mmCIF file of C-alpha atoms and ligand atoms in Angstrom:
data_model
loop_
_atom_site.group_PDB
_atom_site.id
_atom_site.type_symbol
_atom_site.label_atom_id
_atom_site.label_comp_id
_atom_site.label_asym_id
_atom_site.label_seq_id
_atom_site.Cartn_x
_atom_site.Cartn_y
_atom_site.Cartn_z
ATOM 1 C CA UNK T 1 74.784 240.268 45.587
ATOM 2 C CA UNK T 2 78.145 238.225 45.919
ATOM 3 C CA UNK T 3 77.703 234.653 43.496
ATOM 4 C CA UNK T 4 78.768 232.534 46.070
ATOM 5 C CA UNK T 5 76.322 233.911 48.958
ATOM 6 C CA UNK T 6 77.554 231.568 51.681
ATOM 7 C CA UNK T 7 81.137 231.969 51.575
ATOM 8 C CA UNK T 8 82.036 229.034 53.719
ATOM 9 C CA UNK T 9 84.997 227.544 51.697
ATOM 10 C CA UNK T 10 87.979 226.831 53.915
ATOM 11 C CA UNK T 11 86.485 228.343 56.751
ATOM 12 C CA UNK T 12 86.808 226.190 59.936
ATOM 13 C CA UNK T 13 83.449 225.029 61.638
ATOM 14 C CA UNK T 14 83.250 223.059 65.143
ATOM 15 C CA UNK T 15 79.915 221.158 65.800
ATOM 16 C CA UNK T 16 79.321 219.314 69.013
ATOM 17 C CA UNK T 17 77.357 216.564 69.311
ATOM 18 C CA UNK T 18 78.819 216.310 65.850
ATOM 19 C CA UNK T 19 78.314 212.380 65.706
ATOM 20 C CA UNK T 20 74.468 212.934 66.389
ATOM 21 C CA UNK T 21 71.416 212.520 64.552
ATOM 22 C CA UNK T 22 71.375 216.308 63.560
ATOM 23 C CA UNK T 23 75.001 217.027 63.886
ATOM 24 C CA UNK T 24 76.128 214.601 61.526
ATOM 25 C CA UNK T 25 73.784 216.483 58.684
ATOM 26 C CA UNK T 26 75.471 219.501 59.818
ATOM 27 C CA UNK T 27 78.887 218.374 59.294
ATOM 28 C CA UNK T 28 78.063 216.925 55.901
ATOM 29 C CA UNK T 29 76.459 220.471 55.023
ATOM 30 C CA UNK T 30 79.926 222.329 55.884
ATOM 31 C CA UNK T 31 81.444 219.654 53.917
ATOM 32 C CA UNK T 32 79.721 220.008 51.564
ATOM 33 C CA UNK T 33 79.718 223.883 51.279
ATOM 34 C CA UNK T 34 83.816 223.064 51.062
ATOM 35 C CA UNK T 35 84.098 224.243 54.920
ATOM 36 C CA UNK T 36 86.442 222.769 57.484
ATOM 37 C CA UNK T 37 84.758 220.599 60.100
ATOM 38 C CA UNK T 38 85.719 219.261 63.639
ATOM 39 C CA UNK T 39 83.326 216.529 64.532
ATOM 40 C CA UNK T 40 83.360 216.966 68.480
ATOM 41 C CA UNK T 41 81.596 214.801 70.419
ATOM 42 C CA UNK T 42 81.437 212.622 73.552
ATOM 43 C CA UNK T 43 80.926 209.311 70.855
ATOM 44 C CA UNK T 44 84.835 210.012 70.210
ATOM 45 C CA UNK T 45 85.212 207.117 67.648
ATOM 46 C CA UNK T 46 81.498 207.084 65.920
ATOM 47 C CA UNK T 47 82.583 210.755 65.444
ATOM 48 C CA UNK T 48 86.441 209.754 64.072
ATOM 49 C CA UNK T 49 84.275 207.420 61.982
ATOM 50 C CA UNK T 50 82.288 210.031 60.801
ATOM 51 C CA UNK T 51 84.895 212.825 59.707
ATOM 52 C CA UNK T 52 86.948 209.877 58.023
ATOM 53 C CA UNK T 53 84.083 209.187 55.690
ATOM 54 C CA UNK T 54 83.698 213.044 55.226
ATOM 55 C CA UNK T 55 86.717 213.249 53.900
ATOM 56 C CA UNK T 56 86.170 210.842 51.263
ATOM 57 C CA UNK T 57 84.983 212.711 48.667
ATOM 58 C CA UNK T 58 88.070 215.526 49.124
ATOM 59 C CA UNK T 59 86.668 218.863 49.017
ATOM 60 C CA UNK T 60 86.985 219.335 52.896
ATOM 61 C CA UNK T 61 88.602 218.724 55.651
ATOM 62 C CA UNK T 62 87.604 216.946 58.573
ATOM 63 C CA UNK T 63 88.361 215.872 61.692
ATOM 64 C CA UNK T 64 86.998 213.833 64.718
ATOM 65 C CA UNK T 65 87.793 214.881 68.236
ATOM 66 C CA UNK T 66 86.441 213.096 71.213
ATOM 67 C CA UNK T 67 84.969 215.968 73.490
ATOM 68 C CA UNK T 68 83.227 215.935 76.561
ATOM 69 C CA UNK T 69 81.155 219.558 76.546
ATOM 70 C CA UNK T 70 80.912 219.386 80.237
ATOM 71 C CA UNK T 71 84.423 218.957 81.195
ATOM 72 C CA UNK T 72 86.714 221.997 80.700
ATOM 73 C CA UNK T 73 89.912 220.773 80.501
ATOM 74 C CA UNK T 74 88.287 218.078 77.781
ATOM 75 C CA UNK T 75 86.719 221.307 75.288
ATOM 76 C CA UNK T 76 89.810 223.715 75.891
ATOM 77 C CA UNK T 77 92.015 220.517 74.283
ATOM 78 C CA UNK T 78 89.436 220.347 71.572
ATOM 79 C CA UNK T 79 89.706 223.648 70.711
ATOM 80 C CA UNK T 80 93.302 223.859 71.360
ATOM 81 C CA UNK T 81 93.628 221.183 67.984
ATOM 82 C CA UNK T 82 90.927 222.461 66.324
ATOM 83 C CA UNK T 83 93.609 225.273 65.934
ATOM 84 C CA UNK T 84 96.282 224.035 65.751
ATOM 85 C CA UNK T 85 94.964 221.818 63.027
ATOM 86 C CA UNK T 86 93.095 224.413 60.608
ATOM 87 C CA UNK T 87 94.838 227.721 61.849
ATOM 88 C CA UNK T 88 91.537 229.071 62.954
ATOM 89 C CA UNK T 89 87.997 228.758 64.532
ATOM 90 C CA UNK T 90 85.466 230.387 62.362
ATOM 91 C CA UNK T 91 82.396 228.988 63.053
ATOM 92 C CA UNK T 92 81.178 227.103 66.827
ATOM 93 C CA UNK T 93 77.818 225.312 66.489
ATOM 94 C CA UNK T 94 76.939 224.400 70.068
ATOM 95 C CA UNK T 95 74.563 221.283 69.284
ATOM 96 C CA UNK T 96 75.467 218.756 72.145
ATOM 97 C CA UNK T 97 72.146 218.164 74.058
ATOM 98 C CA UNK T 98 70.787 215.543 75.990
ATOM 99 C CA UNK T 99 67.403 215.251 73.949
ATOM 100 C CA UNK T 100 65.103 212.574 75.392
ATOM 101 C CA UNK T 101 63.815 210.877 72.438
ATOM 102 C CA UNK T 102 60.608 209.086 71.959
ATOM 103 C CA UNK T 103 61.456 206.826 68.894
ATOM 104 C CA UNK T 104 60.008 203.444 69.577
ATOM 105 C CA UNK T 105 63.840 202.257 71.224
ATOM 106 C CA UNK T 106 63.212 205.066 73.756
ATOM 107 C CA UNK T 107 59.633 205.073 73.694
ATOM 108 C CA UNK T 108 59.136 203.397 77.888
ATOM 109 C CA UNK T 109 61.782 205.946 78.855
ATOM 110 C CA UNK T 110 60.906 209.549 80.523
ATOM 111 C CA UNK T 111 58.266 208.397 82.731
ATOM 112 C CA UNK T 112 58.935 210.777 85.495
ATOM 113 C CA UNK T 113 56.924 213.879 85.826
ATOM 114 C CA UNK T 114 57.872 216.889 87.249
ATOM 115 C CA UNK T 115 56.352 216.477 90.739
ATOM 116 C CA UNK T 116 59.000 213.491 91.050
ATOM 117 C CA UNK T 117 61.792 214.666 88.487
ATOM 118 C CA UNK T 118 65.215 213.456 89.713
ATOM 119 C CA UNK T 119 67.668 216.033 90.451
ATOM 120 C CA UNK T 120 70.599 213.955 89.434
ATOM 121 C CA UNK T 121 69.065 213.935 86.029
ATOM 122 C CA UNK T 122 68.212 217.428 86.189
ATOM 123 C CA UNK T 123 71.906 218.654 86.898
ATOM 124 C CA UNK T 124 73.020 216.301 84.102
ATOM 125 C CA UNK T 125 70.789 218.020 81.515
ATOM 126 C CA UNK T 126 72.120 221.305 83.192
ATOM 127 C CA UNK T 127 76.039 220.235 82.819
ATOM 128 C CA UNK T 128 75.523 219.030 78.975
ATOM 129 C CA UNK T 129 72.879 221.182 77.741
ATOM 130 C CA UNK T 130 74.050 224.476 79.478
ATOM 131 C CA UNK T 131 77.437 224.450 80.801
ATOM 132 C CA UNK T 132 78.940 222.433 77.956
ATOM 133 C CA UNK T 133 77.425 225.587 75.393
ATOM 134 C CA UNK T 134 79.184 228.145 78.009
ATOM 135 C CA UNK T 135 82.449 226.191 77.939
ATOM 136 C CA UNK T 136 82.334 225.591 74.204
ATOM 137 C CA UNK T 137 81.737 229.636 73.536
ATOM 138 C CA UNK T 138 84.541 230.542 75.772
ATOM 139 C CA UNK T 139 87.317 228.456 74.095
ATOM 140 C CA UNK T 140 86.215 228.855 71.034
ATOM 141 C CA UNK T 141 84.898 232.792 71.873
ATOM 142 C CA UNK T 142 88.620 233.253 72.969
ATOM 143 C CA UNK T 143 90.494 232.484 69.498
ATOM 144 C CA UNK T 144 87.300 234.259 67.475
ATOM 145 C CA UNK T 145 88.310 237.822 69.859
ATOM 146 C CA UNK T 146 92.063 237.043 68.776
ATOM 147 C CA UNK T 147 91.443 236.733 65.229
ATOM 148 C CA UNK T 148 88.811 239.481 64.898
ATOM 149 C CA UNK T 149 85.823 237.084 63.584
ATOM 150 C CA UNK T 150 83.666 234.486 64.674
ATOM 151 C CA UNK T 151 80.197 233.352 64.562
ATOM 152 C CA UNK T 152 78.222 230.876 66.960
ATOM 153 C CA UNK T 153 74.894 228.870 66.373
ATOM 154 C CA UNK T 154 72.758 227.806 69.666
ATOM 155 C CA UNK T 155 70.783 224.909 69.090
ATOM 156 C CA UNK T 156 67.355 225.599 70.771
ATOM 157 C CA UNK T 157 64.007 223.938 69.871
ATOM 158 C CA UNK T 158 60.101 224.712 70.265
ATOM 159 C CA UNK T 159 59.796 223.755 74.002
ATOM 160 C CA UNK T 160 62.623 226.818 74.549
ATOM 161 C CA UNK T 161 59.845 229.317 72.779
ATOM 162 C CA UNK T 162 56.555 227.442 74.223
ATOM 163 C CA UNK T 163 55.506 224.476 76.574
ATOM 164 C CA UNK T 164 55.496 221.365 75.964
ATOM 165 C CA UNK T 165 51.726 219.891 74.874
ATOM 166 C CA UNK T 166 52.242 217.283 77.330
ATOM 167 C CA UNK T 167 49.422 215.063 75.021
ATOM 168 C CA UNK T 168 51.699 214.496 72.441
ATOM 169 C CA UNK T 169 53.250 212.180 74.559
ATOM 170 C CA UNK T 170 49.917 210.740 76.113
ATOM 171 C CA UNK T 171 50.408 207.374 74.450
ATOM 172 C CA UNK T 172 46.707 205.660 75.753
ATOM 173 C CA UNK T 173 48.275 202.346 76.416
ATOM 174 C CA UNK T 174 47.244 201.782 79.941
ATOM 175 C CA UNK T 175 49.980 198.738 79.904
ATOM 176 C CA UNK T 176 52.365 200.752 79.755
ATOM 177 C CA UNK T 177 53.756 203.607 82.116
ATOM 178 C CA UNK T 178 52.987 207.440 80.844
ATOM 179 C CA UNK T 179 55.447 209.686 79.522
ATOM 180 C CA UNK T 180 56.646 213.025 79.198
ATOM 181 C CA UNK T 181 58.751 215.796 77.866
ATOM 182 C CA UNK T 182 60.751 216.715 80.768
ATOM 183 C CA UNK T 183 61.306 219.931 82.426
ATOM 184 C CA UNK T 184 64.826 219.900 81.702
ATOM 185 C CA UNK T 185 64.355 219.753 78.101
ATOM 186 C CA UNK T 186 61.946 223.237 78.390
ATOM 187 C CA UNK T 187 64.117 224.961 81.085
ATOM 188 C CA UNK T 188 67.754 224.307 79.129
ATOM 189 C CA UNK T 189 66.351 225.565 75.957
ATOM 190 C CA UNK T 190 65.081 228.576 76.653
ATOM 191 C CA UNK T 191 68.240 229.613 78.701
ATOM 192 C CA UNK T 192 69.710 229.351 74.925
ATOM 193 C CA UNK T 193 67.634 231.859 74.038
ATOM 194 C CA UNK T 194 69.459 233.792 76.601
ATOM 195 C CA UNK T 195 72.493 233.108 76.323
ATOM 196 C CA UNK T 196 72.685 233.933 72.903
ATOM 197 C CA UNK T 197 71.607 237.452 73.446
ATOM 198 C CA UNK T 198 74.289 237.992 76.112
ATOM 199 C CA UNK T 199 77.036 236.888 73.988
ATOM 200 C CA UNK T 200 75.326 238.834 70.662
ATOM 201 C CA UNK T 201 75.899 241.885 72.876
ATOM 202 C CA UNK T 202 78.491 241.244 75.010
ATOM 203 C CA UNK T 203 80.653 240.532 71.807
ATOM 204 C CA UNK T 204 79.222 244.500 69.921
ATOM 205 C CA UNK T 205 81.881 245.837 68.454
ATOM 206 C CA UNK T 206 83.987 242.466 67.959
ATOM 207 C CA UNK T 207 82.743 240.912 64.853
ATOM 208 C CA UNK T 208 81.377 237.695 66.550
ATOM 209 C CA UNK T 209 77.888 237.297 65.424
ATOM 210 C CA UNK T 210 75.501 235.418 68.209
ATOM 211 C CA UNK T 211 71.910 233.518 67.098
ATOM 212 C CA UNK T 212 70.429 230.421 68.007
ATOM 213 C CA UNK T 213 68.456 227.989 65.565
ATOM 214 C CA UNK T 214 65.157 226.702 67.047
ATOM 215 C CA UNK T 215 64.307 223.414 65.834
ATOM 216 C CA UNK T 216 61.035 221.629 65.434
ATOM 217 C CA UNK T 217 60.960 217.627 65.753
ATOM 218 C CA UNK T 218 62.195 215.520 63.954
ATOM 219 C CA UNK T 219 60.960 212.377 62.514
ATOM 220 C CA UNK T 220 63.035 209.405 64.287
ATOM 221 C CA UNK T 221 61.102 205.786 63.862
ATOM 222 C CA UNK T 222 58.729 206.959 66.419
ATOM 223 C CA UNK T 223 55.351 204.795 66.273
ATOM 224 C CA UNK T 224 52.364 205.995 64.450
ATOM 225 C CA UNK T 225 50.201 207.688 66.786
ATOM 226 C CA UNK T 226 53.219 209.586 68.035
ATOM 227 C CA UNK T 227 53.367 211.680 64.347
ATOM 228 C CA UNK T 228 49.829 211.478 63.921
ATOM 229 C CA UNK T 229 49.660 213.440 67.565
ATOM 230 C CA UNK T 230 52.725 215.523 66.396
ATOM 231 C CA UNK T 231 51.823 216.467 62.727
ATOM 232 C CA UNK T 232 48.035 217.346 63.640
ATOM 233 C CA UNK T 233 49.575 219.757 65.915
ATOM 234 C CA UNK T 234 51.886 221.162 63.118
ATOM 235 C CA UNK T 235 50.970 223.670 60.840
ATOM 236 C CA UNK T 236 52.715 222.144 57.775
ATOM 237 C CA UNK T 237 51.194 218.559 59.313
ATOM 238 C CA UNK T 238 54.155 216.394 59.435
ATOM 239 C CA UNK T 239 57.352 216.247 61.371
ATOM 240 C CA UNK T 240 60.618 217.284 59.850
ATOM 241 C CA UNK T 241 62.778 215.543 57.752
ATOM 242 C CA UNK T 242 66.247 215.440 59.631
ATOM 243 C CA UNK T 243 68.046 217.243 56.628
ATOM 244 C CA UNK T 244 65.604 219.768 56.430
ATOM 245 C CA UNK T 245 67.523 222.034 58.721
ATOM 246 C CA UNK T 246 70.588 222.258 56.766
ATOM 247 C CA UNK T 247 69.854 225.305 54.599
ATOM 248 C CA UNK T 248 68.841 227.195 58.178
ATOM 249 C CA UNK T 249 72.099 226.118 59.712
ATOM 250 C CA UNK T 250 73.941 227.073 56.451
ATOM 251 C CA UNK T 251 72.249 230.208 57.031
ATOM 252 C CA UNK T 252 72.774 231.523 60.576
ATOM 253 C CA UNK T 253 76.488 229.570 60.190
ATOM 254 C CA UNK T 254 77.638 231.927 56.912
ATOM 255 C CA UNK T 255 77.718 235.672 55.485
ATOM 256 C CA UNK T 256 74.647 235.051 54.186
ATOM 257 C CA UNK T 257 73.173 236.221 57.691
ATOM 258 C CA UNK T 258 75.888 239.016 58.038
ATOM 259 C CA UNK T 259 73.428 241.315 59.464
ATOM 260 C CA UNK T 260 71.980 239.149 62.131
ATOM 261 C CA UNK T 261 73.011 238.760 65.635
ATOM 262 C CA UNK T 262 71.067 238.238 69.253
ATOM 263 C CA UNK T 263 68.381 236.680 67.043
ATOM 264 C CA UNK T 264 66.540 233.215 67.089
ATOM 265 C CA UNK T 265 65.417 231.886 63.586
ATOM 266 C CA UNK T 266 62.592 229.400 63.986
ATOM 267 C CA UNK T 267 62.291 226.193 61.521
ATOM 268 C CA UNK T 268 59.275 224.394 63.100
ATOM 269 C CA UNK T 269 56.733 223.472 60.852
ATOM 270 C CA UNK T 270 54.522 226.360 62.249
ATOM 271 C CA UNK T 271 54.546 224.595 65.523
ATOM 272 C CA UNK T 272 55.061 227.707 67.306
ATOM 273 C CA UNK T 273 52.326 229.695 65.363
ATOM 274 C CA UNK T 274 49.895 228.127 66.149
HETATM 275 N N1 NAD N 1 65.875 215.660 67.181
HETATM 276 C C1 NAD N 1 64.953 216.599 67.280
HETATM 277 O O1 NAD N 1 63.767 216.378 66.960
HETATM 278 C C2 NAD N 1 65.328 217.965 67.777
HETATM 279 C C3 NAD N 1 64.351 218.971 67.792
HETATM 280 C C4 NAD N 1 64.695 220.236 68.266
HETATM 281 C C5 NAD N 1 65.982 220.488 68.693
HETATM 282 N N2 NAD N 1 66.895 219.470 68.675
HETATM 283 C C6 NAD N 1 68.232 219.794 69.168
HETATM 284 O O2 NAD N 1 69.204 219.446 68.206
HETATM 285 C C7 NAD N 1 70.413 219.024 68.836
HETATM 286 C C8 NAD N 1 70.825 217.658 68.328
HETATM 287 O O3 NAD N 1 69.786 216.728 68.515
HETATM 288 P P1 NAD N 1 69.862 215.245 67.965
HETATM 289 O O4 NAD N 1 68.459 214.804 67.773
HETATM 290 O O5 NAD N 1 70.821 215.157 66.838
HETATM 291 O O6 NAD N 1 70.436 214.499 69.265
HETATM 292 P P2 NAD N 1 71.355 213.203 69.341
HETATM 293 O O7 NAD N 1 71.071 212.610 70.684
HETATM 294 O O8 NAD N 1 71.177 212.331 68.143
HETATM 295 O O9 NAD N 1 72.827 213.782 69.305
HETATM 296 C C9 NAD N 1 73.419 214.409 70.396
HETATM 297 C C10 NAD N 1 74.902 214.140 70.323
HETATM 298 O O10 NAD N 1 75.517 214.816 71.442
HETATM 299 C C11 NAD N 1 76.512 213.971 71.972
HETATM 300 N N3 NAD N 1 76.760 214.298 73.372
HETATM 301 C C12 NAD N 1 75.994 213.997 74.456
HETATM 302 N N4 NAD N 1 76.589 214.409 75.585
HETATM 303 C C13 NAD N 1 77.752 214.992 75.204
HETATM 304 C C14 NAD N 1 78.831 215.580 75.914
HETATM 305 N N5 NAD N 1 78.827 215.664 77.257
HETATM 306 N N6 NAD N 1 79.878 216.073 75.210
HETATM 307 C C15 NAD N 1 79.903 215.977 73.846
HETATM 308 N N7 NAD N 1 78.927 215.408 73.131
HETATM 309 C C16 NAD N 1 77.869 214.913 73.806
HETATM 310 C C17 NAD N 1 75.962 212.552 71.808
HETATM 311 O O11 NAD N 1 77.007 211.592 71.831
HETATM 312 C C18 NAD N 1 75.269 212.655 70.451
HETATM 313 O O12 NAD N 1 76.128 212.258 69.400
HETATM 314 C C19 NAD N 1 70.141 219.083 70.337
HETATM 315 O O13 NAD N 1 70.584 220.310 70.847
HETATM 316 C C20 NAD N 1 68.630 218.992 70.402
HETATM 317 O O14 NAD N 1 68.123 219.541 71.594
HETATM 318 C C21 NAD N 1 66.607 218.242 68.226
#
């Protein structure tokens, strides 16, 4: 077995969404791992902000490039200096997502259910979560055919493998209006799932390794009764920690997954075994 299993040093890794919650630990990771990183995301100075204080301590490179996923002209620029800036795209994590949260800032929000869902805000969910991942993997899947190597991760989560448990989100306070995971959320997700496999074998024969990461939740402020719901429900009995998906990403992102393509590795807690 090769010493230094990952392998990531100078390689050149693009995360969307990089100023996120999750995409920020992400970046730090590649940093970390002495990999290149583009911070791309719609937050164009929070994510300038970000890659400036990754390259603090020196070992990588980073930069910040505002990025709208869901506008082409907007990715095929970020890619374009992505290049130009590193000499090649190695690694695209496509982890832009409109997630609805329900920390206690967003807890009042997502009150529709599905019988009265909005279809503006089910096309916008579409456009980010969807298009902006078929965008991303065809400027980036474009330099990754040139060069003769590439890999992609697909951020997907539990409610792309199962349903929602619409209690979870039951919240018993009759003062306020009820919530719920929305359809969107489900639907986008497990079109991941999908896509991934079409690229994985669309791309045979090219070197360009295809897998999504399926994600469990994440513990954000949200009030008690929320993670008591949520961590009943979870084999391991807690929500995750938000750097606890590092090692996975690491994983699907590096040669230490060389032989895996078309595949979706699942971090959840158990959630999805149960
Ligand atoms: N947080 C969780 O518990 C959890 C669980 C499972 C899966 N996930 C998945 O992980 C990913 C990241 O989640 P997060 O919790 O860090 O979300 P987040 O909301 O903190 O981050 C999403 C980032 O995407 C950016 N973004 C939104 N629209 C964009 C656009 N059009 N173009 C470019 N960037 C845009 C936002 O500015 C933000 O920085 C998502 O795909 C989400 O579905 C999260």
């Amino acid at each position: 077995m090769k010493k230094d299993i990952l392998g990531l040093a100078g390689k050149v890794a693009i995360v969307t969404g990089g100023a996120g919650m999750l995409g920020r630990e992400y970046c730090r990771a590649f940093a970390e791992a002495s990999a290149h990183v583009v911070v791309a995301d719609l937050r164009g100075d929070a994510g300038k902000k970000y890659a400036a204080r990754l390259n603090g301590d020196g070992t990588a490179k980073a930069i910040g490039i505002e990025t709208d996923v869901t506008d082409k002209t907007s990715v095929q620029e970020m890619v374009n200096r992505a290049f130009e800036r590193f000499g090649r795209v190695d690694i695209l994590v496509n982890n832009a997502a409109l997630d609805p949260k329900f920390d206690a800032a967003h807890a009042d929000e997502h009150t529709n259910g599905f019988e009265d869902y909005p279809l503006e805000l089910w096309n916008q969910s579409i456009d980010v979560d969807l298009t902006g991942m078929f965008l991303c993997a065809q400027a980036a899947g474009n330099i990754m055919v040139k060069q003769g190597s590439g890999v992609i991760v697909n951020i997907c989560s539990t409610y792309g493998v199962v349903g929602p448990d619409q209690r979870l989100y039951e919240h018993g306070d009759e003062a306020r209006p009820r919530t719920y995971k929305p359809i969107t959320y489900s639907v986008t997700k497990s079109a991941v799932l999908g896509f991934t496999r079409y690229l994985a074998t669309y791309w045979a024969g090219k070197n360009i390794r295809v897998n999504a990461l399926t994600l469990g939740g994440v513990f954000n402020e949200h009030d008690e009764g929320f993670v008591e719901r949520y961590s009943s429900r979870t084999p391991l009995g807690r929500m995750a920690d938000r750097s606890e998906y590092c090692g996975a990403l690491l994983f699907v992102a590096s040669d230490a997954s060389s032989y895996m393509t078309g595949a979706n590795l699942v971090v959840d807690g158990g959630w999805t075994a149960w």
